Coordinates of C-alpha atoms and ligand atoms in Angstrom, one line a residue:
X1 CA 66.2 138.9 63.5
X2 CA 64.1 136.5 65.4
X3 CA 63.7 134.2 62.6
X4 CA 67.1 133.7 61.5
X5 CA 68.0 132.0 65.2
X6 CA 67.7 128.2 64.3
X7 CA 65.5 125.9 66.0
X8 CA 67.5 122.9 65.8
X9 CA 70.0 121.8 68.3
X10 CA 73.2 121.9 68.0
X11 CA 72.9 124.8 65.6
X12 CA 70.8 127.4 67.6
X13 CA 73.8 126.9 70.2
X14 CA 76.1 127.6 67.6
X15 CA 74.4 130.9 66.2
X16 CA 74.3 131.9 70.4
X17 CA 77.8 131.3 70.3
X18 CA 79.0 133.1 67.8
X19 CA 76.8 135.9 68.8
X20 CA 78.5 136.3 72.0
X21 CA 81.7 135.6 70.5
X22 CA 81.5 138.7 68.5
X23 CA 80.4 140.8 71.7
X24 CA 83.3 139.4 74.1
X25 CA 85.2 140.3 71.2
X26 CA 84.1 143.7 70.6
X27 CA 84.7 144.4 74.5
X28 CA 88.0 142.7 74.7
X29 CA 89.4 144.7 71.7
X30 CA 88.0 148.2 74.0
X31 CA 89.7 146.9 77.0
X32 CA 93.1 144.9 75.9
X33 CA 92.2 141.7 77.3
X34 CA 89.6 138.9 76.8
X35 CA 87.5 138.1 80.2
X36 CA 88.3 135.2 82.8
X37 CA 86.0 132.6 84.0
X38 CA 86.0 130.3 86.7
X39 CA 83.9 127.0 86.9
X40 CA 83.2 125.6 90.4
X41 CA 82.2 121.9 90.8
X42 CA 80.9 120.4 93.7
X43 CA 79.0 116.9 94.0
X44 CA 79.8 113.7 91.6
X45 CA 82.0 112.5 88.3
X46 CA 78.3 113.8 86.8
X47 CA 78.7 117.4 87.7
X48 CA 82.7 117.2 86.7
X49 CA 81.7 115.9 83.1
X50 CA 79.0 118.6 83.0
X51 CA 81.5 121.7 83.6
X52 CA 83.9 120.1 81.5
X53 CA 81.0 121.1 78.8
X54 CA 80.4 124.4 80.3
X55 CA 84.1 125.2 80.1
X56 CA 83.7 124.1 76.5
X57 CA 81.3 126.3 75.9
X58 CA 83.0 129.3 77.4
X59 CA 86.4 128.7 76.0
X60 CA 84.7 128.7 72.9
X61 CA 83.4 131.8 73.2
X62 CA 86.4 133.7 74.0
X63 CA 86.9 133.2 78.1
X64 CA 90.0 132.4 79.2
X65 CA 90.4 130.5 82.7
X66 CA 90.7 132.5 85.8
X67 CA 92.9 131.2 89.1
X68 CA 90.3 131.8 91.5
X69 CA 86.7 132.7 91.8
X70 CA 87.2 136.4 93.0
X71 CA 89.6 137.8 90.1
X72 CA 86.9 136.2 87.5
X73 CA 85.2 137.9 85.1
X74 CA 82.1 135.1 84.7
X75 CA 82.0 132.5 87.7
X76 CA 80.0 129.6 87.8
X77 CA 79.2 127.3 90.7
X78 CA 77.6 123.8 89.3
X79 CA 75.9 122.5 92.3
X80 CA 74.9 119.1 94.0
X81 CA 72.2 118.7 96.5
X82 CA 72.6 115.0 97.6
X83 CA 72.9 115.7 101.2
X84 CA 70.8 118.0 103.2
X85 CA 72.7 121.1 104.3
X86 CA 75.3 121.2 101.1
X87 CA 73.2 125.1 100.4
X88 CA 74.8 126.5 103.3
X89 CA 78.3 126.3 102.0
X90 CA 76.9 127.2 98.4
X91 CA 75.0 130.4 99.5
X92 CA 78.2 131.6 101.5
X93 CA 80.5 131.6 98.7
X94 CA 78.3 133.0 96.4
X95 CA 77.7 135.7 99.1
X96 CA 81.3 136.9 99.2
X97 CA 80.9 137.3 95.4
X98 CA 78.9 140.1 96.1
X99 CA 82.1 142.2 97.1
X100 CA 84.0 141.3 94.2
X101 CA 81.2 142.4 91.8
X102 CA 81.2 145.6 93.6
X103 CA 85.1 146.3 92.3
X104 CA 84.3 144.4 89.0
X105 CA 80.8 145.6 88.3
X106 CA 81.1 143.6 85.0
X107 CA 81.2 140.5 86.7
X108 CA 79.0 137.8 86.0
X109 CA 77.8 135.3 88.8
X110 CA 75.7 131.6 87.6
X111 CA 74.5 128.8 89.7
X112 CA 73.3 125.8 87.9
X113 CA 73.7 122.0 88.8
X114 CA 71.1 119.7 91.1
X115 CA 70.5 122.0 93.7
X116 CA 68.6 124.3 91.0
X117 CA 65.7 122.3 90.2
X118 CA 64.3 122.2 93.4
X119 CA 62.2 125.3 93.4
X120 CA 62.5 126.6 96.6
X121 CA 66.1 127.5 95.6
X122 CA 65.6 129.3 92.7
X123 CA 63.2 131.0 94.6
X124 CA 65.9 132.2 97.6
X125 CA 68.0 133.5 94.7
X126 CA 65.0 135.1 93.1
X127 CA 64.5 137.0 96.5
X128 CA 68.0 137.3 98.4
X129 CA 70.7 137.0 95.8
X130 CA 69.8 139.5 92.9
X131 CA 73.7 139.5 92.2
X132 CA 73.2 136.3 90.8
X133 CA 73.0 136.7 87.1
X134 CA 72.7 133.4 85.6
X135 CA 70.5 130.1 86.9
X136 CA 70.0 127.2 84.6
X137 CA 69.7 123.6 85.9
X138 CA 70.8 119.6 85.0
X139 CA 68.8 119.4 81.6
X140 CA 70.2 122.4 80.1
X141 CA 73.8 122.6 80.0
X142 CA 73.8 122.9 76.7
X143 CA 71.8 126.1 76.3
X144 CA 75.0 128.1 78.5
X145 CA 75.8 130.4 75.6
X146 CA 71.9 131.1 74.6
X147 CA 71.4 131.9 78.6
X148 CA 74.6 134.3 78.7
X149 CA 73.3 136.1 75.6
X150 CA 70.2 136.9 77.0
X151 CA 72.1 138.5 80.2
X152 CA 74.3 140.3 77.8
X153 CA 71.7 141.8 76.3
X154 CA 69.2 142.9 78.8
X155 CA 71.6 142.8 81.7
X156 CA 68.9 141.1 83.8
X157 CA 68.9 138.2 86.1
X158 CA 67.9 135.4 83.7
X159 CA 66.5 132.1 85.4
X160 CA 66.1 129.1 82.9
X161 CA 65.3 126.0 84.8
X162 CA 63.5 123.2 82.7
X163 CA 61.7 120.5 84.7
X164 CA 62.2 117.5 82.7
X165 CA 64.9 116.8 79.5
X166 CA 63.6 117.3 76.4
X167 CA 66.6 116.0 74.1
X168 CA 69.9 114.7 74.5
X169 CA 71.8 117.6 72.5
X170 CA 75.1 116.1 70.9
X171 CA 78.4 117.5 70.1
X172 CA 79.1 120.8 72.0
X173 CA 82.7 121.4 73.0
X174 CA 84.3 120.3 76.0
X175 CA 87.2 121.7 77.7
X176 CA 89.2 118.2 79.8
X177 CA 90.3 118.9 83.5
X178 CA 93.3 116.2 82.0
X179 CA 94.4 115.2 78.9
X180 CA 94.8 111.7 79.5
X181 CA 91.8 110.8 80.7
X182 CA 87.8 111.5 80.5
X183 CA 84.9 110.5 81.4
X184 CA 81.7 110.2 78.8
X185 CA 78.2 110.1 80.1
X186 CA 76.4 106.3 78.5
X187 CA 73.3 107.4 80.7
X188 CA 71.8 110.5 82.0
X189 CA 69.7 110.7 85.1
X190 CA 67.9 107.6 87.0
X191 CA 64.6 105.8 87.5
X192 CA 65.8 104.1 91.0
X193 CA 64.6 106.0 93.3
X194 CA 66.1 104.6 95.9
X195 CA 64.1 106.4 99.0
X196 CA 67.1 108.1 100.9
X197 CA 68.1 110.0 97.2
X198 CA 67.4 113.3 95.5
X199 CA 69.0 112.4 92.3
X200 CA 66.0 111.0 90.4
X201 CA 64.4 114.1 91.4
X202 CA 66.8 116.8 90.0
X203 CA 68.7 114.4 87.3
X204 CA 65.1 113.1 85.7
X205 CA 64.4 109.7 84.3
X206 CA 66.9 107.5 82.5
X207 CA 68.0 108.3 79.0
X208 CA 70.7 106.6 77.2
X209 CA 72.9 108.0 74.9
X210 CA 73.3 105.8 71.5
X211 CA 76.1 103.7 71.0
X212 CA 77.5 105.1 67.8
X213 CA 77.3 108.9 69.4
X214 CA 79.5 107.0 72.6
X215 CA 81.7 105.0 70.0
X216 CA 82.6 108.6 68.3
X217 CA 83.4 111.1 71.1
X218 CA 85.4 108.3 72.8
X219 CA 87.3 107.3 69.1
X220 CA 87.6 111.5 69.1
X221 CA 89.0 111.6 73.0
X222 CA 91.5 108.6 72.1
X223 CA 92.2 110.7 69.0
X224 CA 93.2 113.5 71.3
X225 CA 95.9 111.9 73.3
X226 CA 93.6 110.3 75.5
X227 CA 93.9 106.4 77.6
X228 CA 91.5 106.1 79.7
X229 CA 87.6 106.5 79.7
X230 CA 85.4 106.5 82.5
X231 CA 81.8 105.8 81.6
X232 CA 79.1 107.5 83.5
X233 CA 76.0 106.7 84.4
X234 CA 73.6 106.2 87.8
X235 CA 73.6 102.4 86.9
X236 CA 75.2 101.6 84.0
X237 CA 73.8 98.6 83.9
X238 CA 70.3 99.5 83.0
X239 CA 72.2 101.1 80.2
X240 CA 70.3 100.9 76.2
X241 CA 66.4 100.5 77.5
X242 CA 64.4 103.0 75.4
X243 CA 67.1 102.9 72.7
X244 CA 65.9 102.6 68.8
X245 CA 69.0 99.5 68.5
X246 CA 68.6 96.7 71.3
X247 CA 72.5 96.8 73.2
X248 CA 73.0 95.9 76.4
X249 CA 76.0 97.3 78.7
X250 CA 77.5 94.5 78.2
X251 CA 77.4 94.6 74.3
X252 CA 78.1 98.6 75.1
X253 CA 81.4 97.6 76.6
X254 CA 82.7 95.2 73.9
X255 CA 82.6 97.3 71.4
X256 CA 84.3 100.5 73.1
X257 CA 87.1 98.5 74.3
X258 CA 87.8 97.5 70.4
X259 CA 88.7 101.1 70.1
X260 CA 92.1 101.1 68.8
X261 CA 94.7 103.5 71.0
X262 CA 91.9 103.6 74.3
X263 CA 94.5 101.6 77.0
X264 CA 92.2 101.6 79.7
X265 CA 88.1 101.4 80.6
X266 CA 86.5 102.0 83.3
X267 CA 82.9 102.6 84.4
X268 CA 80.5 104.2 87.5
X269 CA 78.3 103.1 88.9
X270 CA 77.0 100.0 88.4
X271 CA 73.4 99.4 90.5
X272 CA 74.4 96.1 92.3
X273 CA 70.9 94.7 91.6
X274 CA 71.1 94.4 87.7
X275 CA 75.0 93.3 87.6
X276 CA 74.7 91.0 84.8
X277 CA 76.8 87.9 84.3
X278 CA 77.5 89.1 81.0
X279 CA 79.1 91.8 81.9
X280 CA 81.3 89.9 84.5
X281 CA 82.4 87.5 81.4
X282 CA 83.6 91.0 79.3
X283 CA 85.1 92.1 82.1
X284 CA 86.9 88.9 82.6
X285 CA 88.0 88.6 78.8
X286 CA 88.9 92.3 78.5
X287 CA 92.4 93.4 79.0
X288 CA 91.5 97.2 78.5
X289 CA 88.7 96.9 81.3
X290 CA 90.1 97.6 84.6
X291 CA 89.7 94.9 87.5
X292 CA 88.1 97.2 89.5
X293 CA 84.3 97.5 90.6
X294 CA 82.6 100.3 92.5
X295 CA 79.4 98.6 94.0
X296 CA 77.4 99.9 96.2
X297 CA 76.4 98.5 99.0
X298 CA 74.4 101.0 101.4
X299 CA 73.6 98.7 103.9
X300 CA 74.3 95.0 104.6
X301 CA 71.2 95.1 106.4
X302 CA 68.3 92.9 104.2
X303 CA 65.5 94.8 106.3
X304 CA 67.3 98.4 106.0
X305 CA 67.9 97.4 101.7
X306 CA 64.1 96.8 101.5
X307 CA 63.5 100.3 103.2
X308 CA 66.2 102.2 100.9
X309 CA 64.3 100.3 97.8
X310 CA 67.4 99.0 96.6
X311 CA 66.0 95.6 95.6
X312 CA 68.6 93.3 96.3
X313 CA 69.4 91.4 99.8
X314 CA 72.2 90.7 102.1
X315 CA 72.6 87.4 100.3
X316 CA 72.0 88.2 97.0
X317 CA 74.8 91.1 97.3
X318 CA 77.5 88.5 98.6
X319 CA 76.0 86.0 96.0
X320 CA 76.9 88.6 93.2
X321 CA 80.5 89.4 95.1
X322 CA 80.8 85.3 95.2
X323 CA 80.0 85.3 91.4
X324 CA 82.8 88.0 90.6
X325 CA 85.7 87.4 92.7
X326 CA 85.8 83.4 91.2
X327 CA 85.3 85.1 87.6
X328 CA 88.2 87.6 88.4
X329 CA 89.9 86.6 91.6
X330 CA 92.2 90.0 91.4
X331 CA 88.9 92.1 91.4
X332 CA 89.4 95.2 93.5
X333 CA 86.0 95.8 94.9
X334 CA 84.9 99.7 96.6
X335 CA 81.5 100.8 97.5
X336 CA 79.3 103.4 99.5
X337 CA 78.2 102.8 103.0
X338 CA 75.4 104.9 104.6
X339 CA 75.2 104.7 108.3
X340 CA 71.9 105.9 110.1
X341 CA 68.9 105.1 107.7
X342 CA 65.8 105.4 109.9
X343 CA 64.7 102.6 112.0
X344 CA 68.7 100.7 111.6
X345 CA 69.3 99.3 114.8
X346 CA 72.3 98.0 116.2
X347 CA 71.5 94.9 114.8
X348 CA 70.8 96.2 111.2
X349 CA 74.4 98.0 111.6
X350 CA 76.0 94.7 112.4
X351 CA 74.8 92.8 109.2
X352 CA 76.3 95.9 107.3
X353 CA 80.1 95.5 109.9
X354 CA 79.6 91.8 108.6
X355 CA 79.5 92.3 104.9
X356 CA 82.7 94.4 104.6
X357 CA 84.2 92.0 106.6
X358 CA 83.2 89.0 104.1
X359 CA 83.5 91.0 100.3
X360 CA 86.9 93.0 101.8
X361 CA 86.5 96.2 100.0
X362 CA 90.2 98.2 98.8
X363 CA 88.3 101.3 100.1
X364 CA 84.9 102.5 101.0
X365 CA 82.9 105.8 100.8
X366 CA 81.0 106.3 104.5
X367 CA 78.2 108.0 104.9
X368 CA 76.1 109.5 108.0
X369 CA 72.4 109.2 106.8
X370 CA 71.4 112.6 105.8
X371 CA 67.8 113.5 106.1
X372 CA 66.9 114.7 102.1
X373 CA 63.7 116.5 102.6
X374 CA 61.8 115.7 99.3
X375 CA 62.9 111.9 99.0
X376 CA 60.4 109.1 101.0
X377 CA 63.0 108.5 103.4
X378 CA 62.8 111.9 104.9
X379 CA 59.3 111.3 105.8
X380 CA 60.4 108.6 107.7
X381 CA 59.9 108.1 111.6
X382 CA 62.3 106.2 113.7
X383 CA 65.3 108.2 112.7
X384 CA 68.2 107.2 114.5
X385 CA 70.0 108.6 117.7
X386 CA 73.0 111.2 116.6
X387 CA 75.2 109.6 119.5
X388 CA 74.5 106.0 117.8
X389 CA 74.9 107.1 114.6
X390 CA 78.7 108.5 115.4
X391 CA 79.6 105.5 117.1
X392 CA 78.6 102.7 114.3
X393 CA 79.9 105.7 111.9
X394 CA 83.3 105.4 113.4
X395 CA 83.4 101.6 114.3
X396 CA 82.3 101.2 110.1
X397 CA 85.2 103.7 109.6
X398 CA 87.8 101.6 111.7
X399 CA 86.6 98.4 110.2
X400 CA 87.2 99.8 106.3
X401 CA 90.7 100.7 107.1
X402 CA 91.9 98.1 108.9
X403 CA 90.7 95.5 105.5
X404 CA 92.2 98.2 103.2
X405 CA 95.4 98.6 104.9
X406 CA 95.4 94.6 104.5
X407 CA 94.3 94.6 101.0
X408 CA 97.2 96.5 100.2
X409 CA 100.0 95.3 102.4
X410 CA 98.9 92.0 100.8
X411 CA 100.1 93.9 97.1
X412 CA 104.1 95.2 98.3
X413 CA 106.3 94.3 96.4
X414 CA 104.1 93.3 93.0
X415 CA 104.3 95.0 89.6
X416 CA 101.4 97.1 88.1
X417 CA 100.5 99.5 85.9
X418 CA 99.6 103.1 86.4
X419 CA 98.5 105.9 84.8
X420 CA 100.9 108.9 85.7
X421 CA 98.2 111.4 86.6
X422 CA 100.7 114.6 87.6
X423 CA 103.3 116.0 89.5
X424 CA 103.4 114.8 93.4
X425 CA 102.8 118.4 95.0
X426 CA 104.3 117.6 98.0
X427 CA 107.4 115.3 97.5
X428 CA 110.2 117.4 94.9
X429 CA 111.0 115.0 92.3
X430 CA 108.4 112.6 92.3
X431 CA 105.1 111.7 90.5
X432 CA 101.7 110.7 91.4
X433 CA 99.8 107.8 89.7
X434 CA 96.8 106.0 89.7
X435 CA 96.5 101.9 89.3
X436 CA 94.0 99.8 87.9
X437 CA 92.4 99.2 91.3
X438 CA 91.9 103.0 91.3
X439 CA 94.8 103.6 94.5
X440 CA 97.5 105.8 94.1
X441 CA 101.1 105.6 93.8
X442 CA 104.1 108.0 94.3
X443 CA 107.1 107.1 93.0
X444 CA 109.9 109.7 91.6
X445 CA 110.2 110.2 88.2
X446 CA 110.8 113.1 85.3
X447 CA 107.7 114.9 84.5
X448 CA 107.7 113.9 80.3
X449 CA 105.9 110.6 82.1
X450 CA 102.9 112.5 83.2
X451 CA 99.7 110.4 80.7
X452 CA 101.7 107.7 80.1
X453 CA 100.8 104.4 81.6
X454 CA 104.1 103.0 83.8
X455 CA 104.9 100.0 85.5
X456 CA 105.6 100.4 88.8
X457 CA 107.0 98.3 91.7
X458 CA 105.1 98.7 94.9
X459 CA 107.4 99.5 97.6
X460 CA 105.4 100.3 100.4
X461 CA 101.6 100.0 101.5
X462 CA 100.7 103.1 103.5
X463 CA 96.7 102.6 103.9
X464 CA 94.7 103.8 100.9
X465 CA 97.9 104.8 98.9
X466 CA 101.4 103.1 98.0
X467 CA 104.9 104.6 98.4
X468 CA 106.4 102.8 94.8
X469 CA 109.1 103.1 92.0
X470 CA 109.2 102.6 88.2
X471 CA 110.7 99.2 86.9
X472 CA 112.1 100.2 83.7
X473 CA 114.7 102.5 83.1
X474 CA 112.7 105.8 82.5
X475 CA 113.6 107.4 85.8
Ligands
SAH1 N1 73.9 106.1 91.5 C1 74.8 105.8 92.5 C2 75.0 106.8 93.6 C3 74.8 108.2 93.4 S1 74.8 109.2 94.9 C4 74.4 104.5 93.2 O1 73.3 104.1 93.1 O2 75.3 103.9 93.7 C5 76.4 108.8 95.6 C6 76.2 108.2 97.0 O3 75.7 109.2 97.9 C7 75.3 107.1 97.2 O4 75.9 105.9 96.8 C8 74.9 107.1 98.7 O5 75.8 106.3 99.4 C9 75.2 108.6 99.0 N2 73.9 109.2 99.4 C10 72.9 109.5 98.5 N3 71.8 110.1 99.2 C11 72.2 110.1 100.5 C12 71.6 110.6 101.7 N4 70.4 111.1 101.8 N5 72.4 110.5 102.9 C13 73.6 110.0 102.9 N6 74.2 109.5 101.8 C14 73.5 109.6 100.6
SF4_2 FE1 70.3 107.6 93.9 FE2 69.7 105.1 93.9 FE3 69.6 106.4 91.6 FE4 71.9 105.9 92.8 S1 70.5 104.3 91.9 S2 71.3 107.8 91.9 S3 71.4 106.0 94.9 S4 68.3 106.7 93.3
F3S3 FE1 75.8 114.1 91.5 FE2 75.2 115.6 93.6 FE3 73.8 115.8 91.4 S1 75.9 113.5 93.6 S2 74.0 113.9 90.4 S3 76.0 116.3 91.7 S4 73.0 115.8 93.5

């Protein structure tokens, strides 16, 4: 039997799939029902892209989606590591599993994600969570079905962790959180290293995807009723190095916005130190691209950038902001903040408090410095005071919303487009939808508008979000 299992990807994922197919099958048609699953994401647009593809793959395979994590039949919780203590809150709800197995003994528990390549996780579940059936991590995704056979088969605890990516493996299915929009991976992993970050560790080196594999799942997305794209990456902008065909991100960008029937492109994250002019000039000249740039910042502090390794300065970051808002004055601008990096003193802190002041961001991610053991930061002395850290935490916090709530009181009564994203859950009769800046907007409307793109009056700014309604007649 051995031999007739293909070596080559996608196929030997296709043989694993159909083999398991035929046994959820066999066991569906004994019991009357085909069995739930339940995918749990925490952590980045990353980890949401990658259960999208796990969902694929079990969808495929005959699983139909479960309401919550204890009436599942298969759960999976697809982790992220990026801050210190985020295991805690992991092993806990994976705990409580261990009651629902006992009234479902056919339940199956995975973990995969960041948090399992670092080793001395797999090795907790090794020793303390035996209930755990499946563990597979970042660079093998793919290999779901293959991994779920094997557990099928010998009912034991199957652990398949690879340390580094051996191939980018193309065209597995993928089941959307929405119809209307998606996000498509341009890079995987990052060679950074900035020296406060796990994610080079567990995410491995840089590897781009090529253009014409991009170019075809998005012409397949648009194909399937979908307008917008978000393009993933851990900086985009160092998108194409290693690739056979010399394309820059910029070049990258061009040609997906030709796509005929994509309305709207977006992209995360570009690394503030290799922001090219060129891809401020396609930005510029491209309707479909929204006006919108998450850029993060980190610190404002030119000493504390040096520490993180983030390679730009104060200046040149406001330098670059200069360079985009007189290309595209309407440019919203967001970013992530971290507040506490070892040795920032109050100083450092106010270089940061004088940055957002100058570039005026629409909204900002904060972030208490957490102490990632593994990363060069954690090894660190001079880590700062708790008490101090709160303070400039909530003084950075204050100063963010004030400018937002600004920003948008300066947009009331304009026009824009948004993408109708859903129903609002909390208002009866009205919907929820996200402009080009990225904020959101309620506004009351039928629910036939949910994926279309609308244009919407803004009524009233209330912070980080507008109260609007629809111009045209469509109400
Ligand atoms: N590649 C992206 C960020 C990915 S991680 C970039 O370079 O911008 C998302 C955010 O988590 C980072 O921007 C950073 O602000 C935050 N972060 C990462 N490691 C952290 C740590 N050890 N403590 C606090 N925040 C951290
Ligand atoms: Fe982490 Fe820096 Fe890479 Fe972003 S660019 S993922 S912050 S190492
Ligand atoms: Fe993302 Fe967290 Fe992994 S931020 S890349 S899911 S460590």
């Amino acid at each position: 039997m051995e031999n007739l299992i293909p070596n080559e990807e996608p196929l030997r994922q296709e043989y694993f799939m159909s083999e398991v197919n035929d046994i959820i099958h066999s066991r569906a048609m004994d019991k009357g029902a085909y069995p739930t699953y339940k995918v749990v994401t925490f952590g980045c647009q990353m980890n949401a892209r990658d259960s999208e593809k796990l969902s694929g793959i079990l969808s495929g395979i005959g699983y139909t989606e479960a309401e919550n994590e204890e009436d599942a039949d298969l759960v999976l919780f697809n982790t992220c590591t990026v801050r210190e203590n985020a295991n805690d809150r992991l092993y806990g709800r994976v705990g409580q599993l261990k009651k629902s197995k006992e009234k479902n003994h056919d339940m199956i528990v995975g973990i995969c994600g960041c948090m399992m390549q670092e080793a001395e996780e797999v090795e907790k579940i090794k020793k303390s969570y035996r209930h755990v059936d499946l563990v597979f991590g970042t660079h093998n995704i793919y290999k779901l079905a293959e991994i779920l056979f094997d557990h099928l088969t010998t009912k034991k605890q199957i652990i398949n962790v690879m340390e580094s990516a051996d191939m980018i493996v193309e065209k597995l299915p993928n089941k959307r959180q929405y119809a209307f929009k998606s996000g498509v991976n341009i890079t995987f992993g990052c060679n950074n290293f900035c020296s406060y970050c796990i994610v080079p560790y567990v995410r491995g080196r840089e590897r781009s995807r090529k253009p014409e594999e991009i170019i075809d799942e998005i012409k397949t997305l648009v194909a399937d009723g979908v307008k917008e794209i978000m393009l993933l990456g851990q900086n985009v902008n160092s998108y194409g190095r290693g690739l056979e065909e010399e394309i820059s991100f910029a070049g990258l960008l061009e040609r997906i916005a030709e796509i005929e029937g994509l309305e709207r492109l977006r992209f995360m994250t570009p690394h503030p130190k290799d922001l090219s002019d060129e891809v401020i000039e396609v930005m510029k000249n491209n309707k479909k691209i929204c006006k919108h740039l998450h850029l993060p910042l980190q610190s404002g502090s030119s000493a504390i950038l040096k520490k993180m390794n983030r390679v730009y300065t104060k200046e040149d970051y406001l330098n670059l902001v200069k360079r985009i808002k007189t290309a595209i004055p309407d440019i919203s601008l967001t970013t992530d903040i971290i507040v506490g990096f070892p040795g920032e003193t109050e100083g450092d802190f106010l270089d940061t408090l004088e940055v957002v002041k100058e570039v005026r961001y629409d909204s900002a991610f904060t972030f208490i410095y957490s102490k990632r053991s593994g990363t060069p930061a954690a090894k660190m002395e001079e880590q700062v005071d708790p008490k101090a850290i709160k303070d400039r935490f909530d003084r950075l916090l204050k100063t963010v919303q004030d400018i937002a709530a600004e920003n948008t009181k300066k947009n009331e009564g304009k026009c824009m487009p948004a993408l109708v994203e859903g129903k609002n859950e909390h208002m009866e009769g009205y919907l929820t939808g996200k402009l080009e800046n990225n904020l959101t907007v309620h506004f009351k409307g039928q629910e036939r508008l949910i994926g279309e793109i609308v244009d919407v009056i803004l009524d009233e700014a209330k912070g980080f979000y507008y109260m609007g309604h629809i111009k045209t007649s469509e109400v």
